[in-house]
């Protein structure tokens, strides 16, 4: 009977294999983490097309940067989601820097094809939703704007009128609160 490793240990084994150039490791990591990574990208970017592009870019970057993974700094899943988050922020900032196409710019029906989305894990959604709802409204909104909206601390200060130090401390407190609720 084959031994089944817990997901965290399996991901660590796969990233070590990826670091050593073993074939199939990237595909296995993609198969395991693409769903949650896509959901984060879609939440941040809204556009399924942009989310899919960032998802692919995330795993290409993971392959290139697998050697930078340090288990002392977090899990493999956290490493992958951090890469995705940074790529989403880059895309959001690029959107703000250049004008977007007007509605109706693509009237060709070929552009209306829906993009398939990976299945959603209802347990992950329920845990995150419960953890977010447990935060005070101000902290939750700051966290959502920073993480999903791509706003910097300075931009959040300008948007809310709160002092920079207050924004930073509220975000830190919210993240610690979420971590406490999400970890077993």
CSV table of C-alpha atoms in Angstrom, one decimal:
chain,number,residue,atom,x,y,z
A,1,UNK,CA,0.0,0.0,0.0
A,2,UNK,CA,1.5,3.4,-1.0
A,3,UNK,CA,2.2,5.9,1.7
A,4,UNK,CA,0.1,9.1,1.4
A,5,UNK,CA,1.8,12.3,2.6
A,6,UNK,CA,-0.2,15.2,4.0
A,7,UNK,CA,-0.5,17.9,1.3
A,8,UNK,CA,2.1,20.2,2.9
A,9,UNK,CA,4.7,17.6,3.0
A,10,UNK,CA,3.8,16.4,-0.5
A,11,UNK,CA,4.2,20.0,-1.8
A,12,UNK,CA,7.6,20.3,-0.2
A,13,UNK,CA,8.7,17.0,-1.8
A,14,UNK,CA,7.5,18.3,-5.2
A,15,UNK,CA,9.3,21.6,-4.9
A,16,UNK,CA,12.5,19.8,-4.0
A,17,UNK,CA,12.0,17.7,-7.1
A,18,UNK,CA,11.3,20.9,-9.1
A,19,UNK,CA,14.5,22.5,-7.8
A,20,UNK,CA,16.4,19.4,-9.1
A,21,UNK,CA,14.7,19.6,-12.5
A,22,UNK,CA,12.7,16.4,-12.2
A,23,UNK,CA,10.1,16.1,-14.8
A,24,UNK,CA,6.5,16.1,-13.7
A,25,UNK,CA,7.0,18.1,-10.5
A,26,UNK,CA,5.8,21.4,-11.9
A,27,UNK,CA,2.7,19.7,-13.4
A,28,UNK,CA,1.9,18.0,-10.1
A,29,UNK,CA,2.2,21.3,-8.2
A,30,UNK,CA,0.1,23.0,-10.9
A,31,UNK,CA,-2.6,20.3,-10.5
A,32,UNK,CA,-2.6,20.6,-6.7
A,33,UNK,CA,-2.5,24.4,-6.4
A,34,UNK,CA,-4.0,25.9,-9.6
A,35,UNK,CA,-7.5,26.0,-8.2
A,36,UNK,CA,-6.7,28.1,-5.1
A,37,UNK,CA,-4.2,30.2,-7.1
A,38,UNK,CA,-6.8,30.9,-9.8
A,39,UNK,CA,-9.4,32.0,-7.2
A,40,UNK,CA,-7.0,34.5,-5.7
A,41,UNK,CA,-6.1,35.9,-9.1
A,42,UNK,CA,-9.8,36.1,-10.2
A,43,UNK,CA,-10.7,37.8,-6.9
A,44,UNK,CA,-8.0,40.4,-7.4
A,45,UNK,CA,-8.3,40.9,-11.2
A,46,UNK,CA,-12.0,40.2,-11.8
A,47,UNK,CA,-11.3,39.3,-15.4
A,48,UNK,CA,-11.1,35.5,-16.0
A,49,UNK,CA,-8.8,36.1,-18.9
A,50,UNK,CA,-6.3,38.1,-16.8
A,51,UNK,CA,-6.6,35.6,-14.0
A,52,UNK,CA,-5.8,32.7,-16.3
A,53,UNK,CA,-2.7,34.6,-17.7
A,54,UNK,CA,-1.4,35.4,-14.2
A,55,UNK,CA,-2.1,31.8,-13.2
A,56,UNK,CA,0.2,30.5,-16.0
A,57,UNK,CA,2.8,33.2,-15.3
A,58,UNK,CA,2.8,32.2,-11.6
A,59,UNK,CA,3.8,28.7,-12.4
A,60,UNK,CA,6.4,29.7,-15.0
A,61,UNK,CA,7.9,32.0,-12.3
A,62,UNK,CA,7.7,29.2,-9.8
A,63,UNK,CA,9.7,27.0,-12.1
A,64,UNK,CA,12.3,29.7,-12.5
A,65,UNK,CA,12.4,30.6,-8.8
A,66,UNK,CA,11.9,27.3,-7.1
A,67,UNK,CA,15.4,27.5,-5.6
A,68,UNK,CA,14.4,30.6,-3.6
A,69,UNK,CA,11.8,28.6,-1.7
A,70,UNK,CA,12.6,28.6,2.0
A,71,UNK,CA,10.5,26.3,4.2
A,72,UNK,CA,11.3,28.4,7.3
A,73,UNK,CA,9.5,31.4,5.7
A,74,UNK,CA,6.2,29.5,4.9
A,75,UNK,CA,4.5,26.7,3.1
A,76,UNK,CA,4.9,25.9,-0.6
A,77,UNK,CA,1.3,27.1,-1.1
A,78,UNK,CA,2.1,30.4,0.5
A,79,UNK,CA,5.1,30.7,-1.7
A,80,UNK,CA,3.0,30.1,-4.8
A,81,UNK,CA,0.2,32.5,-3.7
A,82,UNK,CA,2.8,35.2,-2.9
A,83,UNK,CA,4.1,34.9,-6.5
A,84,UNK,CA,0.6,35.1,-7.8
A,85,UNK,CA,-0.3,38.1,-5.6
A,86,UNK,CA,2.8,40.0,-6.8
A,87,UNK,CA,2.0,39.3,-10.4
A,88,UNK,CA,-1.6,40.4,-9.8
A,89,UNK,CA,-0.4,43.7,-8.2
A,90,UNK,CA,1.8,44.3,-11.2
A,91,UNK,CA,-1.1,43.8,-13.6
A,92,UNK,CA,-3.4,46.1,-11.5
A,93,UNK,CA,-0.8,48.8,-11.4
A,94,UNK,CA,-0.2,48.5,-15.1
A,95,UNK,CA,-4.0,48.9,-15.6
A,96,UNK,CA,-4.0,52.2,-13.6
A,97,UNK,CA,-1.0,53.5,-15.7
A,98,UNK,CA,-2.7,53.0,-19.1
A,99,UNK,CA,-6.2,53.5,-20.3
A,100,UNK,CA,-8.4,50.5,-20.8
A,101,UNK,CA,-10.4,49.6,-23.9
A,102,UNK,CA,-14.0,51.0,-23.9
A,103,UNK,CA,-17.0,48.7,-23.5
A,104,UNK,CA,-18.0,47.3,-26.9
A,105,UNK,CA,-14.4,47.5,-28.3
A,106,UNK,CA,-14.6,43.8,-28.9
A,107,UNK,CA,-17.9,43.2,-30.7
A,108,UNK,CA,-16.7,39.9,-32.2
A,109,UNK,CA,-18.6,37.0,-30.7
A,110,UNK,CA,-15.4,35.0,-30.4
A,111,UNK,CA,-14.5,37.3,-27.5
A,112,UNK,CA,-17.6,36.3,-25.6
A,113,UNK,CA,-16.6,32.7,-25.0
A,114,UNK,CA,-16.5,31.9,-21.3
A,115,UNK,CA,-13.3,30.8,-19.8
A,116,UNK,CA,-13.4,27.6,-17.8
A,117,UNK,CA,-12.7,28.1,-14.2
A,118,UNK,CA,-11.2,25.4,-11.9
A,119,UNK,CA,-13.6,24.0,-9.3
A,120,UNK,CA,-13.9,25.9,-6.1
A,121,UNK,CA,-13.2,24.3,-2.8
A,122,UNK,CA,-16.3,25.1,-0.6
A,123,UNK,CA,-14.4,24.4,2.6
A,124,UNK,CA,-11.7,26.9,1.7
A,125,UNK,CA,-14.3,29.5,0.8
A,126,UNK,CA,-16.3,28.9,4.0
A,127,UNK,CA,-13.2,29.1,6.2
A,128,UNK,CA,-12.0,32.3,4.6
A,129,UNK,CA,-15.4,33.9,4.6
A,130,UNK,CA,-15.9,33.1,8.3
A,131,UNK,CA,-12.5,34.4,9.1
A,132,UNK,CA,-13.0,37.7,7.1
A,133,UNK,CA,-16.4,38.3,8.7
A,134,UNK,CA,-14.9,38.0,12.1
A,135,UNK,CA,-12.7,41.0,11.5
A,136,UNK,CA,-13.9,44.5,12.4
A,137,UNK,CA,-15.4,46.2,9.3
A,138,UNK,CA,-12.6,48.8,8.9
A,139,UNK,CA,-9.9,46.2,9.2
A,140,UNK,CA,-11.6,43.8,6.8
A,141,UNK,CA,-12.1,46.6,4.2
A,142,UNK,CA,-8.5,47.7,4.5
A,143,UNK,CA,-7.3,44.1,4.1
A,144,UNK,CA,-9.5,43.5,1.1
A,145,UNK,CA,-8.5,46.8,-0.6
A,146,UNK,CA,-4.8,46.0,0.0
A,147,UNK,CA,-4.8,42.4,-1.0
A,148,UNK,CA,-7.5,42.2,-3.6
A,149,UNK,CA,-7.5,45.8,-4.8
A,150,UNK,CA,-3.7,46.1,-5.0
A,151,UNK,CA,-3.6,49.4,-3.0
A,152,UNK,CA,-0.4,50.4,-1.3
A,153,UNK,CA,-0.4,51.7,2.3
A,154,UNK,CA,-0.1,55.2,1.1
A,155,UNK,CA,-3.0,54.8,-1.2
A,156,UNK,CA,-5.1,53.3,1.6
A,157,UNK,CA,-4.2,56.3,3.8
A,158,UNK,CA,-5.4,58.7,1.1
A,159,UNK,CA,-8.6,56.7,0.5
A,160,UNK,CA,-9.6,56.3,4.2
A,161,UNK,CA,-8.1,59.5,5.8
A,162,UNK,CA,-6.5,57.3,8.5
A,163,UNK,CA,-2.9,58.0,9.5
A,164,UNK,CA,-0.3,55.8,7.8
A,165,UNK,CA,0.7,54.2,11.1
A,166,UNK,CA,-2.9,53.3,11.9
A,167,UNK,CA,-3.4,51.7,8.4
A,168,UNK,CA,-0.2,49.6,8.9
A,169,UNK,CA,-1.1,48.5,12.4
A,170,UNK,CA,-4.7,47.7,11.5
A,171,UNK,CA,-3.5,45.6,8.5
A,172,UNK,CA,-1.0,43.8,10.7
A,173,UNK,CA,-3.6,43.0,13.3
A,174,UNK,CA,-6.1,41.8,10.7
A,175,UNK,CA,-3.5,39.5,9.1
A,176,UNK,CA,-2.5,38.1,12.5
A,177,UNK,CA,-6.2,37.6,13.3
A,178,UNK,CA,-6.8,35.8,10.0
A,179,UNK,CA,-3.7,33.6,10.5
A,180,UNK,CA,-5.0,32.6,13.9
A,181,UNK,CA,-8.4,31.6,12.5
A,182,UNK,CA,-7.1,29.8,9.4
A,183,UNK,CA,-4.4,27.6,11.0
A,184,UNK,CA,-5.4,24.5,12.8
